[in-house]
GROMACS .gro file of C-alpha atoms in nm:
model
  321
    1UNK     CA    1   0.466  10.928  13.091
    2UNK     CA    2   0.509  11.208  13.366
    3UNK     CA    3   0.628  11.537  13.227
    4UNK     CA    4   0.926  11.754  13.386
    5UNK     CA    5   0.836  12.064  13.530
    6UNK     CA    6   1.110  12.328  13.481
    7UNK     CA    7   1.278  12.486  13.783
    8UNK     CA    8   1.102  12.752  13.944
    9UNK     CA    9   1.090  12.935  14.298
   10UNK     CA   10   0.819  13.024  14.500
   11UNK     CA   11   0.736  13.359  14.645
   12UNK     CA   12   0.520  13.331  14.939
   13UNK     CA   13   0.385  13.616  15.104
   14UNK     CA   14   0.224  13.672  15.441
   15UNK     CA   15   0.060  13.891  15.688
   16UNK     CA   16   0.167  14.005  16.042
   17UNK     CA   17  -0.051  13.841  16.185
   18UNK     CA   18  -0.048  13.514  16.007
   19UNK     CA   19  -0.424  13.474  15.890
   20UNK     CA   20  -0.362  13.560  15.503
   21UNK     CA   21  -0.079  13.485  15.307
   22UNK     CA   22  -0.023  13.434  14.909
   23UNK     CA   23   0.226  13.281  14.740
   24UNK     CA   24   0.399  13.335  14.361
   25UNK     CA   25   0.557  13.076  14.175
   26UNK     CA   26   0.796  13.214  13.906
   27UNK     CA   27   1.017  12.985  13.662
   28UNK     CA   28   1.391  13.010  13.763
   29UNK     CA   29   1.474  13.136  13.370
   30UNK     CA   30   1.222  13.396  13.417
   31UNK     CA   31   1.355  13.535  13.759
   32UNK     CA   32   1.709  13.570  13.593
   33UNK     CA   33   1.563  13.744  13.326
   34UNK     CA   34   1.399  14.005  13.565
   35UNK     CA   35   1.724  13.988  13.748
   36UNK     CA   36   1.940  14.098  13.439
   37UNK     CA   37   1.739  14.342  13.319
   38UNK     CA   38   1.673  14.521  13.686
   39UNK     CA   39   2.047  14.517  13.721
   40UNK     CA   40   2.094  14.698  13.390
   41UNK     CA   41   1.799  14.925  13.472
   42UNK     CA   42   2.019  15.022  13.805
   43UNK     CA   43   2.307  15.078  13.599
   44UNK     CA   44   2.189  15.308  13.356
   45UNK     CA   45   2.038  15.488  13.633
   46UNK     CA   46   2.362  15.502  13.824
   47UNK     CA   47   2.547  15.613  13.493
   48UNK     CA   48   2.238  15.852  13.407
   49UNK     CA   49   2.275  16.045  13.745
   50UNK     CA   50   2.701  15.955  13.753
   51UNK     CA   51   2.671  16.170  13.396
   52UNK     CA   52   2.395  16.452  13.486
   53UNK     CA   53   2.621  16.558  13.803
   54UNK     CA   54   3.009  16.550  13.640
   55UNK     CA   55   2.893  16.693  13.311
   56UNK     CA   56   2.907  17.054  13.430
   57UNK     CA   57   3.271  16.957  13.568
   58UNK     CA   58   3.405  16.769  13.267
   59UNK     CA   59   3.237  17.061  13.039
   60UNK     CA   60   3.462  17.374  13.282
   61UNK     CA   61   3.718  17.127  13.225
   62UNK     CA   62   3.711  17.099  12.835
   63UNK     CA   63   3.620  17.521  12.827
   64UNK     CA   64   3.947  17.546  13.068
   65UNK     CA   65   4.175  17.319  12.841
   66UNK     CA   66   4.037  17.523  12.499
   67UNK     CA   67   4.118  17.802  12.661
   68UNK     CA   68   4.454  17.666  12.746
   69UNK     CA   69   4.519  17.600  12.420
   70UNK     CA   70   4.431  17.914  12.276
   71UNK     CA   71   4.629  18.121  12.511
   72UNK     CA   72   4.935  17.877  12.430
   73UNK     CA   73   4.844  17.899  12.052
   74UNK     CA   74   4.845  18.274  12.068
   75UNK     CA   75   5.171  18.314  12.299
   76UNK     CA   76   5.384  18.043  12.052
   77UNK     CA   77   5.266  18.246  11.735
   78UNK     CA   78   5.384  18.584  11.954
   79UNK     CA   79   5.723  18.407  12.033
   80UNK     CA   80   5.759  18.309  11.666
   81UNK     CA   81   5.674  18.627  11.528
   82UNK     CA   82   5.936  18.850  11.791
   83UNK     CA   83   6.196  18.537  11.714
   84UNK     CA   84   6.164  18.620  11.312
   85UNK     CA   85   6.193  18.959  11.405
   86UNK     CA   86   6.475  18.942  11.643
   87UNK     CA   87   6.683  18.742  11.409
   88UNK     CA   88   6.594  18.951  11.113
   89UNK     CA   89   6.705  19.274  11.309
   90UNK     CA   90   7.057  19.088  11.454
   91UNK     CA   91   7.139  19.040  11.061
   92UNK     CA   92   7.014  19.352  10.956
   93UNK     CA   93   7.280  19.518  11.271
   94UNK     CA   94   7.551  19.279  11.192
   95UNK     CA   95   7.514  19.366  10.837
   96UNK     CA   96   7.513  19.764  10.918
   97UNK     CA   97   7.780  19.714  11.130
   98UNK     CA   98   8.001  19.547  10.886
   99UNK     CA   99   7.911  19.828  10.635
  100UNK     CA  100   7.993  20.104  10.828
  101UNK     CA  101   8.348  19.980  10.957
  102UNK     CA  102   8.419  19.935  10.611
  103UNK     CA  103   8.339  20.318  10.510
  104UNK     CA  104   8.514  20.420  10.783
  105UNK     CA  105   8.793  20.236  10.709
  106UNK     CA  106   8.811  20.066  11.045
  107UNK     CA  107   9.071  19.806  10.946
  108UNK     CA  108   9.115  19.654  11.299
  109UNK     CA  109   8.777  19.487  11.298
  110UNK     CA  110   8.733  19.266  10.987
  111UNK     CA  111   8.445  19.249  10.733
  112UNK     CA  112   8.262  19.003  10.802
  113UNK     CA  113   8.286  18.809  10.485
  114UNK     CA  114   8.023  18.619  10.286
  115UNK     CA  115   8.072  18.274  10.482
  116UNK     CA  116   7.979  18.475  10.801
  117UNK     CA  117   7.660  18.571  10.680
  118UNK     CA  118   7.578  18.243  10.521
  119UNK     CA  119   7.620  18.072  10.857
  120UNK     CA  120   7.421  18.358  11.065
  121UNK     CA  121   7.194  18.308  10.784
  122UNK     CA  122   7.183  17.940  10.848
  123UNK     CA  123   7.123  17.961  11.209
  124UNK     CA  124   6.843  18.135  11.150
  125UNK     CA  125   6.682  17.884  10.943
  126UNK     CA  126   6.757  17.630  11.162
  127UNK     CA  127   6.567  17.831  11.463
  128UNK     CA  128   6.234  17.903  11.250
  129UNK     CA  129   6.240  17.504  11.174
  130UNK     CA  130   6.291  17.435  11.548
  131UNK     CA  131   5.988  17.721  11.653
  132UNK     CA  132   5.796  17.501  11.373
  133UNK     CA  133   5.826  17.227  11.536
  134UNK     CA  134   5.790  17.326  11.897
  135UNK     CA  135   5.439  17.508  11.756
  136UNK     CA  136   5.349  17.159  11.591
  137UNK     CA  137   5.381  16.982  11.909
  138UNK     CA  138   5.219  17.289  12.146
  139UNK     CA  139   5.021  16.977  12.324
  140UNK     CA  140   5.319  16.763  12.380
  141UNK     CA  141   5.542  16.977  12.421
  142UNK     CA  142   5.756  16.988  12.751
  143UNK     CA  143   5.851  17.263  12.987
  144UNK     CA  144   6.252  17.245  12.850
  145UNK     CA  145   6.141  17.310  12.514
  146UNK     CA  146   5.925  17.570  12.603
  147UNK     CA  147   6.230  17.727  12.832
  148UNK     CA  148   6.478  17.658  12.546
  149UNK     CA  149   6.306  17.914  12.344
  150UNK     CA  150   6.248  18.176  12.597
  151UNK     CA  151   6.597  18.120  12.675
  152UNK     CA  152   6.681  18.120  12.282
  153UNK     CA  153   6.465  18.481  12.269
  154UNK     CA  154   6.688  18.648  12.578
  155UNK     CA  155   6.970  18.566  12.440
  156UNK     CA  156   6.934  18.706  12.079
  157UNK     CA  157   6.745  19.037  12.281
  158UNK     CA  158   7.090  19.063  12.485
  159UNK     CA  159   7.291  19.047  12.160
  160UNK     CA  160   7.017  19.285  11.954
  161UNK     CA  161   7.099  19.538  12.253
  162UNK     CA  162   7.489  19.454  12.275
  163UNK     CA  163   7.495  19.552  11.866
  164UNK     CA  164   7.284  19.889  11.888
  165UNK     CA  165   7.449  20.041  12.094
  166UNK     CA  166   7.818  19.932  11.897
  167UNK     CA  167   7.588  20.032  11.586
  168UNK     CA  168   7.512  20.357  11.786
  169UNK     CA  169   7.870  20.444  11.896
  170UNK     CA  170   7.966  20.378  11.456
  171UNK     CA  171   7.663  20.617  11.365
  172UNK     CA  172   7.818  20.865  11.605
  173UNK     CA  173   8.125  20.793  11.467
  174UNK     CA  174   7.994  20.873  11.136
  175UNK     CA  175   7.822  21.201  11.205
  176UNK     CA  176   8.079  21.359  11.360
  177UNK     CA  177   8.309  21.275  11.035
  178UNK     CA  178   8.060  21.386  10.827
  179UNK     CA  179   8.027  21.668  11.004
  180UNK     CA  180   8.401  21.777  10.990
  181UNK     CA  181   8.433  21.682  10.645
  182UNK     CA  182   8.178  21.888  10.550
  183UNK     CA  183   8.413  22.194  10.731
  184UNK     CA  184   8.728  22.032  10.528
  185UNK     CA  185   8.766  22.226  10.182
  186UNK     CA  186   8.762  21.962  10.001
  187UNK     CA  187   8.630  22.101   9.615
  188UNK     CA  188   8.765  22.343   9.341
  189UNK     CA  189   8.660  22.703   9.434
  190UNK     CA  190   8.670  22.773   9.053
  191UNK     CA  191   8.710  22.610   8.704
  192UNK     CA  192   9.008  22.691   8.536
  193UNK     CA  193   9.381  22.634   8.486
  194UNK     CA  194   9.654  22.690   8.784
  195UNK     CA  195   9.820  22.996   8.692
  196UNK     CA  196  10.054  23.070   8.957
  197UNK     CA  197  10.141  22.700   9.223
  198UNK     CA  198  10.200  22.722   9.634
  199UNK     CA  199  10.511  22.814   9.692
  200UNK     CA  200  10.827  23.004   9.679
  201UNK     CA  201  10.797  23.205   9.293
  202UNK     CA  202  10.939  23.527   9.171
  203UNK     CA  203  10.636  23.774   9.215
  204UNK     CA  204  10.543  23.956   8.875
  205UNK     CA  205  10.490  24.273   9.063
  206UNK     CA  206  10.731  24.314   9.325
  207UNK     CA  207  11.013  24.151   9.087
  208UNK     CA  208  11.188  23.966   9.325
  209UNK     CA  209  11.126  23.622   9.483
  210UNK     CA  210  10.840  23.561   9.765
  211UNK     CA  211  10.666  23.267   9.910
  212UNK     CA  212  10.364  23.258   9.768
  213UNK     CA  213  10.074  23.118  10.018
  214UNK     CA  214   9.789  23.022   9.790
  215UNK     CA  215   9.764  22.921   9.446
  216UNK     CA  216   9.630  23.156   9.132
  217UNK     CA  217   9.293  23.057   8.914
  218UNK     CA  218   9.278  23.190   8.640
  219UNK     CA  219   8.933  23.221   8.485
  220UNK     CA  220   8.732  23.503   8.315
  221UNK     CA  221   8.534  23.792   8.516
  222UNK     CA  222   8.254  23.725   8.643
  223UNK     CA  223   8.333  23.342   8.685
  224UNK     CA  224   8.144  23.194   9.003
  225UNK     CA  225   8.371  23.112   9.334
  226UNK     CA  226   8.249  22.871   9.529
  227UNK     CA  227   8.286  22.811   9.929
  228UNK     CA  228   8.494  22.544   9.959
  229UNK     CA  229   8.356  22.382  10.303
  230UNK     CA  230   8.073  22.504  10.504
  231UNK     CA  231   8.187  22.798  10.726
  232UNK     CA  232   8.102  23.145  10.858
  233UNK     CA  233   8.202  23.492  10.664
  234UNK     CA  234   8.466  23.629  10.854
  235UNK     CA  235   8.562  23.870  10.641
  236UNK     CA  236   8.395  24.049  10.321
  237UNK     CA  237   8.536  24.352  10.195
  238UNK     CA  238   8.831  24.557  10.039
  239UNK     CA  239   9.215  24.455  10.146
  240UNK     CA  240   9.482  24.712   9.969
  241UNK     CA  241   9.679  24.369   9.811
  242UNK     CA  242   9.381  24.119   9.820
  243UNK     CA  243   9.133  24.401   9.658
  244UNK     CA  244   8.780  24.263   9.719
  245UNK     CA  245   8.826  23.923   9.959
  246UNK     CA  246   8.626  23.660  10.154
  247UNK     CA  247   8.756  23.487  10.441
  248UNK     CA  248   8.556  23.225  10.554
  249UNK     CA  249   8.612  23.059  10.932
  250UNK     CA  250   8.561  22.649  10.955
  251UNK     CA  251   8.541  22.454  11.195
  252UNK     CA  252   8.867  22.244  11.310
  253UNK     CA  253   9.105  22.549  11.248
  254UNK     CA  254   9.040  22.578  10.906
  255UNK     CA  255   9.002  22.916  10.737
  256UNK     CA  256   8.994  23.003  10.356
  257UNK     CA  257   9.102  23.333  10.163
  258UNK     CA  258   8.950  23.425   9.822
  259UNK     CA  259   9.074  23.737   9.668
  260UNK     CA  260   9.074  23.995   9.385
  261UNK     CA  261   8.681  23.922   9.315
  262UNK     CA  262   8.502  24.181   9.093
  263UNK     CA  263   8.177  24.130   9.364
  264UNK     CA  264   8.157  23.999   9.636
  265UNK     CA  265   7.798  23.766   9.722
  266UNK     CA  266   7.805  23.728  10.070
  267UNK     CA  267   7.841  23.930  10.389
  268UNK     CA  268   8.041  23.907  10.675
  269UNK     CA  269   7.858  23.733  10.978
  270UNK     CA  270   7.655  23.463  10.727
  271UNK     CA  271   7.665  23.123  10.740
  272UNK     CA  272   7.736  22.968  10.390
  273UNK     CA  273   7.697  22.599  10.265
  274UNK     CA  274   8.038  22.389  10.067
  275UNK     CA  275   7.961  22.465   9.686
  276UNK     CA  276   7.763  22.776   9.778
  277UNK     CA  277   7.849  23.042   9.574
  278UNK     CA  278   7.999  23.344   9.761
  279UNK     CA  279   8.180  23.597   9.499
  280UNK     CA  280   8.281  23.668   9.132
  281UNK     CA  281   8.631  23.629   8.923
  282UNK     CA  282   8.798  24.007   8.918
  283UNK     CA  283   9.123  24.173   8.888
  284UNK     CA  284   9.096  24.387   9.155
  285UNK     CA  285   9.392  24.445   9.450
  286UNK     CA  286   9.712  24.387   9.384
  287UNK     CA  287   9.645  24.162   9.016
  288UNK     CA  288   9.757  24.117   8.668
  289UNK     CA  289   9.458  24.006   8.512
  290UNK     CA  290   9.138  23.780   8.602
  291UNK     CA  291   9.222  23.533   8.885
  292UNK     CA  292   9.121  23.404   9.198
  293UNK     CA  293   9.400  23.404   9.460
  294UNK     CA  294   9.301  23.076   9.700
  295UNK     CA  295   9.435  22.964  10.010
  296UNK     CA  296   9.403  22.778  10.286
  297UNK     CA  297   9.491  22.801  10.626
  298UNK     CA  298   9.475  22.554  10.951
  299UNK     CA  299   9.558  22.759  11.277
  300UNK     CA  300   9.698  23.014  11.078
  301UNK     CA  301   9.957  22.812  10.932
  302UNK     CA  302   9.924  22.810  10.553
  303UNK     CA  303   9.890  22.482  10.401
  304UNK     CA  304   9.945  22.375  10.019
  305UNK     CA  305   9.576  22.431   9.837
  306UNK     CA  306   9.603  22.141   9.576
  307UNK     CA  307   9.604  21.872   9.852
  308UNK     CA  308   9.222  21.987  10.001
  309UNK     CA  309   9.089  21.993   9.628
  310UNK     CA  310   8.875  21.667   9.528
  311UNK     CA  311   8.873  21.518   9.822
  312UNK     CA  312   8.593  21.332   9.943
  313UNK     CA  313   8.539  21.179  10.304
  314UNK     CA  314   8.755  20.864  10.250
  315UNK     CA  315   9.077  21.020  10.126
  316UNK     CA  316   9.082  21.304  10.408
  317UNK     CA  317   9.028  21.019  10.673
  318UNK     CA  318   9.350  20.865  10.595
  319UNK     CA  319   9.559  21.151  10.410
  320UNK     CA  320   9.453  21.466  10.567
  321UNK     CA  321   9.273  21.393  10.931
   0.00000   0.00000   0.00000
């Protein structure tokens, strides 16, 4: 019984000139095997040398997108940190602003009350949770997100500004009360009872009836008068009714008189501070005993004492300013 040869092909190879030639006979499975594995040969070569020339792209790619990243990375945690701050300043202003209207008494612009501050407060919260999630998504994120939050950032900068300066124009405000209350008598010159009141009286040494222009203190010699707002000696020396005296100039038209001291701690020309003592309790002058004659004076008009004792920077906003 004849036996089957398997498929093959024949390779025949010959010179130019036709005298020699050889020929190869190779079985058709074995030619497809050479076939296979010279085509994967080429294509790992083609991949090899595809790979050895884009590597050095796809590797200043990858460094480029890191970097990317990192410079994104760095810039979101920048934005998140001057967002925290910005909001924590616009409450800390709104707060200070609310405060100081309320010392000063500013009735046309309202506190603003707690439900305010729980909503600002609220806002707040809700703008750290979206700058979470924007920084959570720094990858993904798009370019109206990214503008949203610059845009978010302007706007509380605009509104940080907007508020210093109104907190400014308050602390101005502020100063220049403090300031004249400081030049407002506004304290006791001396402990002790009120001998003698403002007003008309029936004098105990003239013995007849005269306006009196101060009140009397009396107290025992040597007793410590105080300045009664900050001010500059004007006078410091002997008066024929007022025996020893200090007159002190404020600012704001205010001037103050206190007479009949035993000694007198301050000279004429000095600057002296509210509560700074500035003589002693005497009899001396025109006197019955140990008293301080006080008064007070606003452009030379006199005014009634007892209503510039105890004041403090409240009260002579709305009862004496």
């Amino acid at each position: 019984m004849q036996e089957l040869q398997a498929p093959s092909f024949s390779i025949l190879f010959s010179s130019s000139n036709g005298r020699h030639s050889r020929s190869f006979t190779i079985q058709q499975r074995t030619f497809y095997l050479i076939l296979a594995l010279f085509m994967v040969l080429v294509s790992v070569l083609v991949y090899g040398i595809y790979n050895t020339l884009n590597n050095p792209i796809q590797k200043r790619k990858l460094v480029q997108v890191e970097s990317a990243y990192s410079a994104q990375q760095h810039a979101l945690n920048d934005i998140e940190s001057s967002l925290d701050d910005l909001s924590q300043n616009l409450n800390d202003i709104l707060e200070m602003e609310a405060e100081i209207r309320l010392i000063l008494g500013d009735t046309k612009v309202p506190y603003l009350p707690k439900r305010s501050k729980k909503k600002r407060q609220k806002k707040i919260r809700q703008q750290q949770a979206s700058l979470q999630s924007t920084f959570s998504e720094l990858m993904g994120a798009k370019a109206t997100q990214v503008s949203r939050l610059g845009d978010t950032i302007s706007y509380l900068k605009d509104v940080a500004q907007l508020k210093q300066k109104s907190v400014a124009i308050l602390l101005d405000k502020t100063r220049d009360f403090k300031h004249r209350f400081a030049s407002t008598p506004s304290i006791k010159p001396l402990y002790g009872r009120v001998l003698s009141k403002y007003g008309w009286r029936y004098h105990p040494l003239y013995r007849r009836r005269k306006f009196h222009k101060g009140i009397d203190i009396t107290s025992w010699t040597g007793a410590p008068i105080q300045a009664t707002a900050d001010g500059l000696v004007e006078f410091a020396g002997w008066s024929s009714s007022f025996g020893y005296v200090v007159v002190l100039d404020h600012n704001y038209g205010y001037r103050t008189i206190y007479a009949h001291c035993s000694q007198l701690l301050c000279k004429k020309g000095e600057m002296v501070k509210k509560g700074q003592i500035i003589a002693q309790v005497g009899s001396t002058g025109l006197s019955t005993g140990p008293h301080l004659h006080y008064e007070v004076k606003k452009w030379r008009k006199s005014l009634r004492p007892n209503a510039y004792m105890d004041l403090d920077m409240f009260t002579a906003i709305t009862k004496i300013w």
